[in-house]
PDB file of C-alpha atoms in Angstrom:
ATOM      1  CA  MET A   1      77.830  23.160  81.071  1.00  0.00           C
ATOM      2  CA  THR A   2      76.431  21.180  84.068  1.00  0.00           C
ATOM      3  CA  GLU A   3      74.883  22.880  87.250  1.00  0.00           C
ATOM      4  CA  ASP A   4      78.201  22.523  89.215  1.00  0.00           C
ATOM      5  CA  LYS A   5      80.844  24.096  86.857  1.00  0.00           C
ATOM      6  CA  ALA A   6      81.338  27.662  86.769  1.00  0.00           C
ATOM      7  CA  PRO A   7      82.617  30.030  84.167  1.00  0.00           C
ATOM      8  CA  THR A   8      86.169  31.629  84.709  1.00  0.00           C
ATOM      9  CA  ALA A   9      86.910  35.285  85.285  1.00  0.00           C
ATOM     10  CA  GLY A  10      87.451  37.907  82.534  1.00  0.00           C
ATOM     11  CA  ARG A  11      89.434  40.387  81.286  1.00  0.00           C
ATOM     12  CA  ALA A  12      91.083  43.242  83.352  1.00  0.00           C
ATOM     13  CA  ILE A  13      88.889  46.503  83.945  1.00  0.00           C
ATOM     14  CA  PRO A  14      90.484  49.624  81.915  1.00  0.00           C
ATOM     15  CA  ALA A  15      90.893  52.875  84.153  1.00  0.00           C
ATOM     16  CA  PRO A  16      88.636  55.517  83.497  1.00  0.00           C
ATOM     17  CA  SER A  17      89.716  58.279  80.999  1.00  0.00           C
ATOM     18  CA  ARG A  18      87.414  60.828  83.216  1.00  0.00           C
ATOM     19  CA  THR A  19      85.830  61.057  86.520  1.00  0.00           C
ATOM     20  CA  GLY A  20      83.554  63.530  88.595  1.00  0.00           C
ATOM     21  CA  THR A  21      80.319  64.475  90.019  1.00  0.00           C
ATOM     22  CA  VAL A  22      76.966  65.788  88.883  1.00  0.00           C
ATOM     23  CA  PRO A  23      75.150  68.287  91.171  1.00  0.00           C
ATOM     24  CA  PHE A  24      71.479  66.277  91.885  1.00  0.00           C
ATOM     25  CA  ARG A  25      68.961  67.619  94.566  1.00  0.00           C
ATOM     26  CA  GLY A  26      71.582  68.967  96.773  1.00  0.00           C
ATOM     27  CA  HIS A  27      73.778  65.950  96.720  1.00  0.00           C
ATOM     28  CA  GLN A  28      76.478  64.603  94.201  1.00  0.00           C
ATOM     29  CA  THR A  29      76.177  61.653  91.852  1.00  0.00           C
ATOM     30  CA  TRP A  30      79.682  60.135  90.981  1.00  0.00           C
ATOM     31  CA  PHE A  31      80.286  59.003  87.356  1.00  0.00           C
ATOM     32  CA  ARG A  32      83.234  57.650  85.235  1.00  0.00           C
ATOM     33  CA  VAL A  33      83.968  57.530  81.695  1.00  0.00           C
ATOM     34  CA  THR A  34      85.800  54.774  79.820  1.00  0.00           C
ATOM     35  CA  GLY A  35      87.387  55.407  76.487  1.00  0.00           C
ATOM     36  CA  ASP A  36      88.093  58.604  74.532  1.00  0.00           C
ATOM     37  CA  PRO A  37      86.395  61.752  76.330  1.00  0.00           C
ATOM     38  CA  GLU A  38      85.631  62.786  72.497  1.00  0.00           C
ATOM     39  CA  ALA A  39      83.404  60.002  72.008  1.00  0.00           C
ATOM     40  CA  LEU A  40      80.893  62.094  74.158  1.00  0.00           C
ATOM     41  CA  ARG A  41      80.755  64.724  71.554  1.00  0.00           C
ATOM     42  CA  PRO A  42      77.130  65.002  69.654  1.00  0.00           C
ATOM     43  CA  ASP A  43      79.109  64.115  66.466  1.00  0.00           C
ATOM     44  CA  ALA A  44      80.792  61.198  67.604  1.00  0.00           C
ATOM     45  CA  SER A  45      80.424  58.000  65.092  1.00  0.00           C
ATOM     46  CA  GLN A  46      79.071  56.115  67.813  1.00  0.00           C
ATOM     47  CA  ALA A  47      76.722  56.897  70.428  1.00  0.00           C
ATOM     48  CA  PRO A  48      77.938  56.523  74.245  1.00  0.00           C
ATOM     49  CA  LEU A  49      76.659  53.811  76.432  1.00  0.00           C
ATOM     50  CA  VAL A  50      75.284  54.882  79.912  1.00  0.00           C
ATOM     51  CA  VAL A  51      75.011  51.659  82.352  1.00  0.00           C
ATOM     52  CA  LEU A  52      72.638  51.848  85.171  1.00  0.00           C
ATOM     53  CA  HIS A  53      73.573  49.401  88.057  1.00  0.00           C
ATOM     54  CA  GLY A  54      71.118  46.802  90.272  1.00  0.00           C
ATOM     55  CA  GLY A  55      70.102  46.659  93.704  1.00  0.00           C
ATOM     56  CA  PRO A  56      68.683  49.311  94.172  1.00  0.00           C
ATOM     57  CA  GLY A  57      71.753  50.683  96.192  1.00  0.00           C
ATOM     58  CA  VAL A  58      74.389  48.059  94.608  1.00  0.00           C
ATOM     59  CA  ALA A  59      77.299  49.921  93.288  1.00  0.00           C
ATOM     60  CA  HIS A  60      78.434  50.061  89.810  1.00  0.00           C
ATOM     61  CA  ASP A  61      81.746  48.162  90.723  1.00  0.00           C
ATOM     62  CA  TYR A  62      79.930  44.729  89.325  1.00  0.00           C
ATOM     63  CA  THR A  63      79.076  45.920  85.955  1.00  0.00           C
ATOM     64  CA  LEU A  64      82.542  47.343  85.487  1.00  0.00           C
ATOM     65  CA  ALA A  65      83.439  44.616  83.147  1.00  0.00           C
ATOM     66  CA  MET A  66      81.068  46.277  80.575  1.00  0.00           C
ATOM     67  CA  THR A  67      83.739  48.691  79.943  1.00  0.00           C
ATOM     68  CA  SER A  68      84.685  46.244  77.211  1.00  0.00           C
ATOM     69  CA  LEU A  69      82.038  47.645  75.090  1.00  0.00           C
ATOM     70  CA  ALA A  70      84.536  50.544  74.876  1.00  0.00           C
ATOM     71  CA  GLY A  71      86.647  48.613  73.105  1.00  0.00           C
ATOM     72  CA  ASP A  72      85.544  49.895  69.555  1.00  0.00           C
ATOM     73  CA  GLY A  73      85.604  53.713  70.123  1.00  0.00           C
ATOM     74  CA  ARG A  74      82.673  53.892  72.260  1.00  0.00           C
ATOM     75  CA  ALA A  75      82.503  55.882  75.358  1.00  0.00           C
ATOM     76  CA  VAL A  76      80.889  54.215  78.126  1.00  0.00           C
ATOM     77  CA  VAL A  77      79.241  55.419  81.316  1.00  0.00           C
ATOM     78  CA  HIS A  78      79.074  54.139  84.905  1.00  0.00           C
ATOM     79  CA  TYR A  79      77.627  56.100  87.575  1.00  0.00           C
ATOM     80  CA  ASP A  80      76.495  55.395  90.893  1.00  0.00           C
ATOM     81  CA  GLN A  81      72.900  55.992  91.855  1.00  0.00           C
ATOM     82  CA  LEU A  82      72.263  58.208  94.773  1.00  0.00           C
ATOM     83  CA  GLY A  83      72.729  56.636  98.371  1.00  0.00           C
ATOM     84  CA  CYS A  84      75.761  54.320  97.394  1.00  0.00           C
ATOM     85  CA  GLY A  85      78.926  53.540  96.087  1.00  0.00           C
ATOM     86  CA  LEU A  86      80.795  56.974  95.746  1.00  0.00           C
ATOM     87  CA  SER A  87      77.888  58.907  95.537  1.00  0.00           C
ATOM     88  CA  ALA A  88      76.038  61.000  98.325  1.00  0.00           C
ATOM     89  CA  HIS A  89      74.966  58.515 101.065  1.00  0.00           C
ATOM     90  CA  LEU A  90      71.775  59.460 102.745  1.00  0.00           C
ATOM     91  CA  PRO A  91      70.972  56.840 105.774  1.00  0.00           C
ATOM     92  CA  ASP A  92      68.904  59.355 107.438  1.00  0.00           C
ATOM     93  CA  ALA A  93      66.770  60.118 104.477  1.00  0.00           C
ATOM     94  CA  ASP A  94      62.988  59.934 104.685  1.00  0.00           C
ATOM     95  CA  PRO A  95      62.209  56.395 103.555  1.00  0.00           C
ATOM     96  CA  ALA A  96      59.598  57.468 101.314  1.00  0.00           C
ATOM     97  CA  SER A  97      62.078  59.999  99.277  1.00  0.00           C
ATOM     98  CA  TRP A  98      63.592  56.665  97.848  1.00  0.00           C
ATOM     99  CA  THR A  99      61.466  56.418  94.713  1.00  0.00           C
ATOM    100  CA  VAL A 100      61.752  55.207  90.924  1.00  0.00           C
ATOM    101  CA  GLU A 101      61.113  58.722  89.925  1.00  0.00           C
ATOM    102  CA  LEU A 102      64.022  59.948  91.709  1.00  0.00           C
ATOM    103  CA  PHE A 103      66.243  57.784  89.845  1.00  0.00           C
ATOM    104  CA  VAL A 104      64.718  58.558  86.735  1.00  0.00           C
ATOM    105  CA  GLU A 105      65.380  62.194  87.313  1.00  0.00           C
ATOM    106  CA  GLU A 106      68.909  61.516  88.217  1.00  0.00           C
ATOM    107  CA  LEU A 107      69.873  59.511  85.046  1.00  0.00           C
ATOM    108  CA  ARG A 108      68.499  62.506  83.141  1.00  0.00           C
ATOM    109  CA  ALA A 109      70.887  64.790  85.339  1.00  0.00           C
ATOM    110  CA  VAL A 110      74.100  62.735  84.380  1.00  0.00           C
ATOM    111  CA  VAL A 111      73.268  62.971  80.600  1.00  0.00           C
ATOM    112  CA  ASP A 112      72.704  66.471  80.792  1.00  0.00           C
ATOM    113  CA  HIS A 113      75.436  67.338  82.829  1.00  0.00           C
ATOM    114  CA  LEU A 114      77.934  65.058  80.358  1.00  0.00           C
ATOM    115  CA  GLY A 115      76.155  66.695  77.335  1.00  0.00           C
ATOM    116  CA  ILE A 116      74.835  63.484  75.816  1.00  0.00           C
ATOM    117  CA  ALA A 117      71.048  63.984  76.581  1.00  0.00           C
ATOM    118  CA  ASP A 118      70.183  63.996  72.905  1.00  0.00           C
ATOM    119  CA  ARG A 119      71.851  60.501  71.940  1.00  0.00           C
ATOM    120  CA  PHE A 120      73.095  57.997  73.714  1.00  0.00           C
ATOM    121  CA  HIS A 121      72.463  54.036  74.525  1.00  0.00           C
ATOM    122  CA  LEU A 122      71.048  53.081  77.761  1.00  0.00           C
ATOM    123  CA  LEU A 123      71.768  49.577  79.486  1.00  0.00           C
ATOM    124  CA  GLY A 124      70.364  48.518  82.623  1.00  0.00           C
ATOM    125  CA  GLN A 125      71.482  45.464  84.761  1.00  0.00           C
ATOM    126  CA  SER A 126      68.552  43.863  87.226  1.00  0.00           C
ATOM    127  CA  TRP A 127      67.303  46.531  89.222  1.00  0.00           C
ATOM    128  CA  GLY A 128      68.914  48.883  86.488  1.00  0.00           C
ATOM    129  CA  GLY A 129      66.750  47.235  83.759  1.00  0.00           C
ATOM    130  CA  MET A 130      63.505  48.121  85.674  1.00  0.00           C
ATOM    131  CA  LEU A 131      64.796  51.375  86.010  1.00  0.00           C
ATOM    132  CA  ALA A 132      65.840  51.793  82.379  1.00  0.00           C
ATOM    133  CA  SER A 133      62.220  50.883  81.472  1.00  0.00           C
ATOM    134  CA  GLU A 134      60.911  53.506  83.321  1.00  0.00           C
ATOM    135  CA  VAL A 135      63.314  56.015  81.924  1.00  0.00           C
ATOM    136  CA  LEU A 136      61.979  55.171  78.594  1.00  0.00           C
ATOM    137  CA  LEU A 137      58.316  55.458  79.662  1.00  0.00           C
ATOM    138  CA  ALA A 138      58.691  58.788  81.483  1.00  0.00           C
ATOM    139  CA  ALA A 139      60.780  60.613  78.603  1.00  0.00           C
ATOM    140  CA  PRO A 140      62.178  58.757  76.086  1.00  0.00           C
ATOM    141  CA  GLY A 141      63.850  61.337  74.317  1.00  0.00           C
ATOM    142  CA  GLY A 142      67.936  60.848  73.118  1.00  0.00           C
ATOM    143  CA  VAL A 143      67.972  57.025  73.978  1.00  0.00           C
ATOM    144  CA  ALA A 144      69.161  55.385  70.860  1.00  0.00           C
ATOM    145  CA  SER A 145      68.561  51.812  71.852  1.00  0.00           C
ATOM    146  CA  LEU A 146      67.744  49.970  75.029  1.00  0.00           C
ATOM    147  CA  THR A 147      69.421  46.973  76.579  1.00  0.00           C
ATOM    148  CA  ILE A 148      67.625  45.083  79.595  1.00  0.00           C
ATOM    149  CA  ALA A 149      69.960  42.850  81.247  1.00  0.00           C
ATOM    150  CA  ASP A 150      68.746  40.274  83.753  1.00  0.00           C
ATOM    151  CA  SER A 151      65.824  42.442  84.878  1.00  0.00           C
ATOM    152  CA  PRO A 152      61.997  41.447  85.931  1.00  0.00           C
ATOM    153  CA  ALA A 153      59.101  43.187  84.256  1.00  0.00           C
ATOM    154  CA  SER A 154      57.302  42.930  87.918  1.00  0.00           C
ATOM    155  CA  MET A 155      58.257  42.121  91.364  1.00  0.00           C
ATOM    156  CA  THR A 156      55.566  39.311  91.499  1.00  0.00           C
ATOM    157  CA  LEU A 157      57.424  37.513  88.760  1.00  0.00           C
ATOM    158  CA  TRP A 158      60.753  38.175  90.451  1.00  0.00           C
ATOM    159  CA  LEU A 159      59.277  36.204  93.629  1.00  0.00           C
ATOM    160  CA  GLU A 160      57.721  33.473  91.757  1.00  0.00           C
ATOM    161  CA  ALA A 161      61.255  32.710  90.164  1.00  0.00           C
ATOM    162  CA  ALA A 162      62.997  33.103  93.453  1.00  0.00           C
ATOM    163  CA  ALA A 163      60.336  30.637  94.991  1.00  0.00           C
ATOM    164  CA  THR A 164      60.834  28.194  92.278  1.00  0.00           C
ATOM    165  CA  LEU A 165      64.901  28.348  92.191  1.00  0.00           C
ATOM    166  CA  ARG A 166      65.016  28.110  96.162  1.00  0.00           C
ATOM    167  CA  ALA A 167      62.900  25.071  96.070  1.00  0.00           C
ATOM    168  CA  ARG A 168      65.566  23.355  93.928  1.00  0.00           C
ATOM    169  CA  LEU A 169      68.361  23.965  96.699  1.00  0.00           C
ATOM    170  CA  PRO A 170      69.676  21.116  98.712  1.00  0.00           C
ATOM    171  CA  GLU A 171      67.115  20.359 101.347  1.00  0.00           C
ATOM    172  CA  GLU A 172      69.768  21.166 104.096  1.00  0.00           C
ATOM    173  CA  VAL A 173      70.256  24.543 102.921  1.00  0.00           C
ATOM    174  CA  GLN A 174      66.212  25.178 102.498  1.00  0.00           C
ATOM    175  CA  ALA A 175      65.992  24.110 105.967  1.00  0.00           C
ATOM    176  CA  THR A 176      68.791  26.568 106.998  1.00  0.00           C
ATOM    177  CA  LEU A 177      66.830  29.507 105.414  1.00  0.00           C
ATOM    178  CA  LEU A 178      63.712  28.847 106.851  1.00  0.00           C
ATOM    179  CA  HIS A 179      64.918  28.124 110.439  1.00  0.00           C
ATOM    180  CA  HIS A 180      66.321  31.467 110.589  1.00  0.00           C
ATOM    181  CA  GLU A 181      63.738  33.642 108.773  1.00  0.00           C
ATOM    182  CA  GLU A 182      61.507  31.871 111.649  1.00  0.00           C
ATOM    183  CA  GLN A 183      63.802  32.971 114.382  1.00  0.00           C
ATOM    184  CA  GLY A 184      64.475  36.328 112.781  1.00  0.00           C
ATOM    185  CA  THR A 185      68.065  35.597 112.792  1.00  0.00           C
ATOM    186  CA  THR A 186      68.808  36.537 109.016  1.00  0.00           C
ATOM    187  CA  ASP A 187      71.610  38.509 110.147  1.00  0.00           C
ATOM    188  CA  SER A 188      73.343  35.285 111.150  1.00  0.00           C
ATOM    189  CA  ALA A 189      76.652  33.769 109.758  1.00  0.00           C
ATOM    190  CA  GLU A 190      74.640  30.787 109.165  1.00  0.00           C
ATOM    191  CA  TYR A 191      72.179  32.149 107.048  1.00  0.00           C
ATOM    192  CA  ALA A 192      74.494  33.907 105.219  1.00  0.00           C
ATOM    193  CA  ALA A 193      76.279  30.998 104.094  1.00  0.00           C
ATOM    194  CA  ALA A 194      72.723  29.178 103.119  1.00  0.00           C
ATOM    195  CA  MET A 195      72.433  32.367 100.968  1.00  0.00           C
ATOM    196  CA  GLN A 196      75.513  32.008  99.390  1.00  0.00           C
ATOM    197  CA  VAL A 197      74.707  28.873  98.161  1.00  0.00           C
ATOM    198  CA  PHE A 198      71.879  30.429  96.112  1.00  0.00           C
ATOM    199  CA  TYR A 199      74.232  33.333  95.043  1.00  0.00           C
ATOM    200  CA  ASP A 200      77.077  30.817  93.534  1.00  0.00           C
ATOM    201  CA  ARG A 201      74.103  29.163  91.580  1.00  0.00           C
ATOM    202  CA  HIS A 202      71.926  31.853  90.487  1.00  0.00           C
ATOM    203  CA  VAL A 203      73.892  35.245  90.837  1.00  0.00           C
ATOM    204  CA  CYS A 204      77.452  34.637  89.853  1.00  0.00           C
ATOM    205  CA  ARG A 205      78.679  31.498  88.840  1.00  0.00           C
ATOM    206  CA  VAL A 206      82.602  32.723  88.667  1.00  0.00           C
ATOM    207  CA  VAL A 207      83.698  31.372  92.189  1.00  0.00           C
ATOM    208  CA  PRO A 208      85.158  33.076  93.962  1.00  0.00           C
ATOM    209  CA  ASN A 209      83.615  36.213  92.606  1.00  0.00           C
ATOM    210  CA  PRO A 210      85.849  38.912  90.896  1.00  0.00           C
ATOM    211  CA  PRO A 211      87.090  41.668  92.972  1.00  0.00           C
ATOM    212  CA  GLU A 212      84.866  44.158  91.487  1.00  0.00           C
ATOM    213  CA  VAL A 213      81.936  41.770  92.194  1.00  0.00           C
ATOM    214  CA  LEU A 214      82.832  41.570  95.848  1.00  0.00           C
ATOM    215  CA  ALA A 215      83.373  45.421  96.129  1.00  0.00           C
ATOM    216  CA  SER A 216      79.738  45.994  95.205  1.00  0.00           C
ATOM    217  CA  PHE A 217      78.542  43.471  97.784  1.00  0.00           C
ATOM    218  CA  ALA A 218      80.675  44.875 100.453  1.00  0.00           C
ATOM    219  CA  GLN A 219      79.345  48.495  99.839  1.00  0.00           C
ATOM    220  CA  LEU A 220      75.951  46.937  99.945  1.00  0.00           C
ATOM    221  CA  GLU A 221      76.615  45.496 103.549  1.00  0.00           C
ATOM    222  CA  ALA A 222      78.265  48.751 104.370  1.00  0.00           C
ATOM    223  CA  ASP A 223      75.284  50.869 103.616  1.00  0.00           C
ATOM    224  CA  PRO A 224      71.851  49.051 102.558  1.00  0.00           C
ATOM    225  CA  THR A 225      69.676  51.800 103.239  1.00  0.00           C
ATOM    226  CA  VAL A 226      68.323  52.213  99.786  1.00  0.00           C
ATOM    227  CA  TYR A 227      68.153  48.148  99.230  1.00  0.00           C
ATOM    228  CA  HIS A 228      66.541  47.612 102.384  1.00  0.00           C
ATOM    229  CA  THR A 229      63.810  50.440 101.904  1.00  0.00           C
ATOM    230  CA  MET A 230      63.136  49.769  98.416  1.00  0.00           C
ATOM    231  CA  ASN A 231      63.613  45.762  98.293  1.00  0.00           C
ATOM    232  CA  GLY A 232      63.661  44.238 101.543  1.00  0.00           C
ATOM    233  CA  PRO A 233      66.309  42.016 103.692  1.00  0.00           C
ATOM    234  CA  SER A 234      66.702  39.705 100.754  1.00  0.00           C
ATOM    235  CA  GLU A 235      66.143  38.339  97.288  1.00  0.00           C
ATOM    236  CA  PHE A 236      63.436  36.275  98.573  1.00  0.00           C
ATOM    237  CA  HIS A 237      61.733  38.922 100.795  1.00  0.00           C
ATOM    238  CA  VAL A 238      60.971  41.806  98.784  1.00  0.00           C
ATOM    239  CA  VAL A 239      58.740  43.779 100.995  1.00  0.00           C
ATOM    240  CA  GLY A 240      59.954  47.506 100.367  1.00  0.00           C
ATOM    241  CA  THR A 241      58.500  49.895  98.329  1.00  0.00           C
ATOM    242  CA  LEU A 242      58.860  48.128  95.331  1.00  0.00           C
ATOM    243  CA  LYS A 243      56.938  45.179  96.325  1.00  0.00           C
ATOM    244  CA  ASP A 244      53.958  45.828  94.077  1.00  0.00           C
ATOM    245  CA  TRP A 245      56.041  47.566  91.367  1.00  0.00           C
ATOM    246  CA  SER A 246      55.102  46.293  87.627  1.00  0.00           C
ATOM    247  CA  VAL A 247      55.914  47.553  84.115  1.00  0.00           C
ATOM    248  CA  VAL A 248      54.276  44.730  82.251  1.00  0.00           C
ATOM    249  CA  ASP A 249      50.956  46.477  81.086  1.00  0.00           C
ATOM    250  CA  ARG A 250      53.068  49.536  80.095  1.00  0.00           C
ATOM    251  CA  LEU A 251      55.445  47.750  77.816  1.00  0.00           C
ATOM    252  CA  PRO A 252      53.932  48.557  74.474  1.00  0.00           C
ATOM    253  CA  GLY A 253      54.684  52.382  75.370  1.00  0.00           C
ATOM    254  CA  ILE A 254      58.707  51.561  74.644  1.00  0.00           C
ATOM    255  CA  ALA A 255      59.280  52.652  70.942  1.00  0.00           C
ATOM    256  CA  VAL A 256      62.916  52.232  70.758  1.00  0.00           C
ATOM    257  CA  PRO A 257      65.402  49.286  69.343  1.00  0.00           C
ATOM    258  CA  THR A 258      65.426  46.756  72.648  1.00  0.00           C
ATOM    259  CA  LEU A 259      67.415  43.491  73.170  1.00  0.00           C
ATOM    260  CA  VAL A 260      66.727  41.527  76.330  1.00  0.00           C
ATOM    261  CA  VAL A 261      69.596  39.264  77.894  1.00  0.00           C
ATOM    262  CA  SER A 262      69.953  36.731  80.603  1.00  0.00           C
ATOM    263  CA  GLY A 263      71.750  34.099  81.551  1.00  0.00           C
ATOM    264  CA  ALA A 264      70.526  30.155  81.298  1.00  0.00           C
ATOM    265  CA  HIS A 265      71.035  29.758  85.226  1.00  0.00           C
ATOM    266  CA  ASP A 266      70.112  33.329  86.153  1.00  0.00           C
ATOM    267  CA  GLU A 267      67.908  34.061  89.145  1.00  0.00           C
ATOM    268  CA  ALA A 268      65.895  36.260  86.675  1.00  0.00           C
ATOM    269  CA  MET A 269      64.317  33.023  85.138  1.00  0.00           C
ATOM    270  CA  PRO A 270      62.603  33.621  81.571  1.00  0.00           C
ATOM    271  CA  LEU A 271      59.365  33.800  83.334  1.00  0.00           C
ATOM    272  CA  VAL A 272      60.334  37.655  84.799  1.00  0.00           C
ATOM    273  CA  TRP A 273      61.859  38.612  81.313  1.00  0.00           C
ATOM    274  CA  GLU A 274      59.622  37.303  78.691  1.00  0.00           C
ATOM    275  CA  PRO A 275      57.142  40.466  78.934  1.00  0.00           C
ATOM    276  CA  PHE A 276      59.607  42.456  77.802  1.00  0.00           C
ATOM    277  CA  VAL A 277      59.982  40.819  74.649  1.00  0.00           C
ATOM    278  CA  GLU A 278      56.518  39.971  74.299  1.00  0.00           C
ATOM    279  CA  ARG A 279      55.273  43.550  74.838  1.00  0.00           C
ATOM    280  CA  ILE A 280      57.983  45.759  73.678  1.00  0.00           C
ATOM    281  CA  PRO A 281      57.389  46.206  69.939  1.00  0.00           C
ATOM    282  CA  GLY A 282      60.420  44.668  67.929  1.00  0.00           C
ATOM    283  CA  ALA A 283      62.123  43.352  71.160  1.00  0.00           C
ATOM    284  CA  ARG A 284      64.522  40.441  70.954  1.00  0.00           C
ATOM    285  CA  SER A 285      66.609  38.161  73.538  1.00  0.00           C
ATOM    286  CA  HIS A 286      69.632  36.421  73.951  1.00  0.00           C
ATOM    287  CA  VAL A 287      70.451  33.965  76.890  1.00  0.00           C
ATOM    288  CA  PHE A 288      73.764  33.267  77.712  1.00  0.00           C
ATOM    289  CA  ALA A 289      73.984  29.557  78.051  1.00  0.00           C
ATOM    290  CA  ASP A 290      76.801  29.334  81.011  1.00  0.00           C
ATOM    291  CA  SER A 291      76.086  32.241  83.010  1.00  0.00           C
ATOM    292  CA  SER A 292      73.798  33.231  85.886  1.00  0.00           C
ATOM    293  CA  HIS A 293      72.944  36.680  86.911  1.00  0.00           C
ATOM    294  CA  MET A 294      75.898  38.473  85.661  1.00  0.00           C
ATOM    295  CA  PRO A 295      76.517  37.450  81.699  1.00  0.00           C
ATOM    296  CA  HIS A 296      79.182  40.268  81.630  1.00  0.00           C
ATOM    297  CA  VAL A 297      81.089  38.601  84.275  1.00  0.00           C
ATOM    298  CA  GLU A 298      80.650  35.214  83.324  1.00  0.00           C
ATOM    299  CA  GLU A 299      80.677  35.339  79.998  1.00  0.00           C
ATOM    300  CA  PRO A 300      82.553  38.446  79.154  1.00  0.00           C
ATOM    301  CA  GLU A 301      83.723  38.180  75.370  1.00  0.00           C
ATOM    302  CA  ALA A 302      80.242  36.455  74.552  1.00  0.00           C
ATOM    303  CA  PHE A 303      78.670  39.629  76.283  1.00  0.00           C
ATOM    304  CA  THR A 304      80.540  41.801  74.665  1.00  0.00           C
ATOM    305  CA  GLN A 305      79.842  40.228  71.015  1.00  0.00           C
ATOM    306  CA  VAL A 306      76.143  40.014  71.439  1.00  0.00           C
ATOM    307  CA  VAL A 307      75.683  43.467  73.052  1.00  0.00           C
ATOM    308  CA  GLY A 308      78.112  45.232  71.218  1.00  0.00           C
ATOM    309  CA  GLY A 309      76.501  44.285  67.908  1.00  0.00           C
ATOM    310  CA  PHE A 310      73.479  45.423  69.045  1.00  0.00           C
ATOM    311  CA  LEU A 311      74.658  49.105  69.898  1.00  0.00           C
ATOM    312  CA  ARG A 312      76.657  49.249  66.637  1.00  0.00           C
ATOM    313  CA  GLU A 313      73.092  48.287  64.586  1.00  0.00           C
ATOM    314  CA  HIS A 314      71.631  50.983  66.223  1.00  0.00           C
ATOM    315  CA  ASP A 315      74.516  53.884  66.294  1.00  0.00           C
TER     316      ASP A 315
END
């Protein structure tokens, strides 16, 4: 596939078999389950899969294509992390309260509430993969396997990749980005259009984006509290609380079967995820040739085959 061709959209998304909320720190975390709720039982033949969405602060909707992993009888759990989507929004919260530790604790609250804390697979996409690695390092109990999708092992590496890809954009697009950044007008329509060129190449190559992807972007635009606090104003300017985040030196401490996946056109270039493969004992990787940052959307059948096979291997 050439750079200017895009994949086509994937399959329909099934309705949830169960939805609800989990009490967490005086607020509510919303979740949905796809597949037979009986598959959440401790004696189920296949361990349930819990999906961690990205951002931080980008609601779960864009990961809903991963419900295909419930097709062989597995329960798939999605939830909106605190501060976005259908979970509690806290626009006036102390910025210092948005921490990695908060979201690690929230994941544990969700699996405890669902009764699956002793046995579940964990899949994190983008920021979700960063969070998943922190979950394993903080308290690995109950995690049968780890899938890291399109995620960086450090924000320094992430910014290096972003700068590399930005330099490959058409000159007029680069000039527009730079002009508005210098003028402080990054909220302009012209800047957004220039950013869209980057997104169409390196975030989601299914153009126009499927409805579930647009829904996540719309929710981020409506309430960017968590994203702006932890990341910053854009993919190119990580100035939030995660700016110095790195898990590279701690990765040998992850001791569960690990799969690392990404797209060949991903904004998460190989340099950002290779530390996971190099430093987590026994980790392996797969690159989807026709995808960017959302292989689950861009090559859903291949994604389901690769990740589903890995999950079955470690049930």
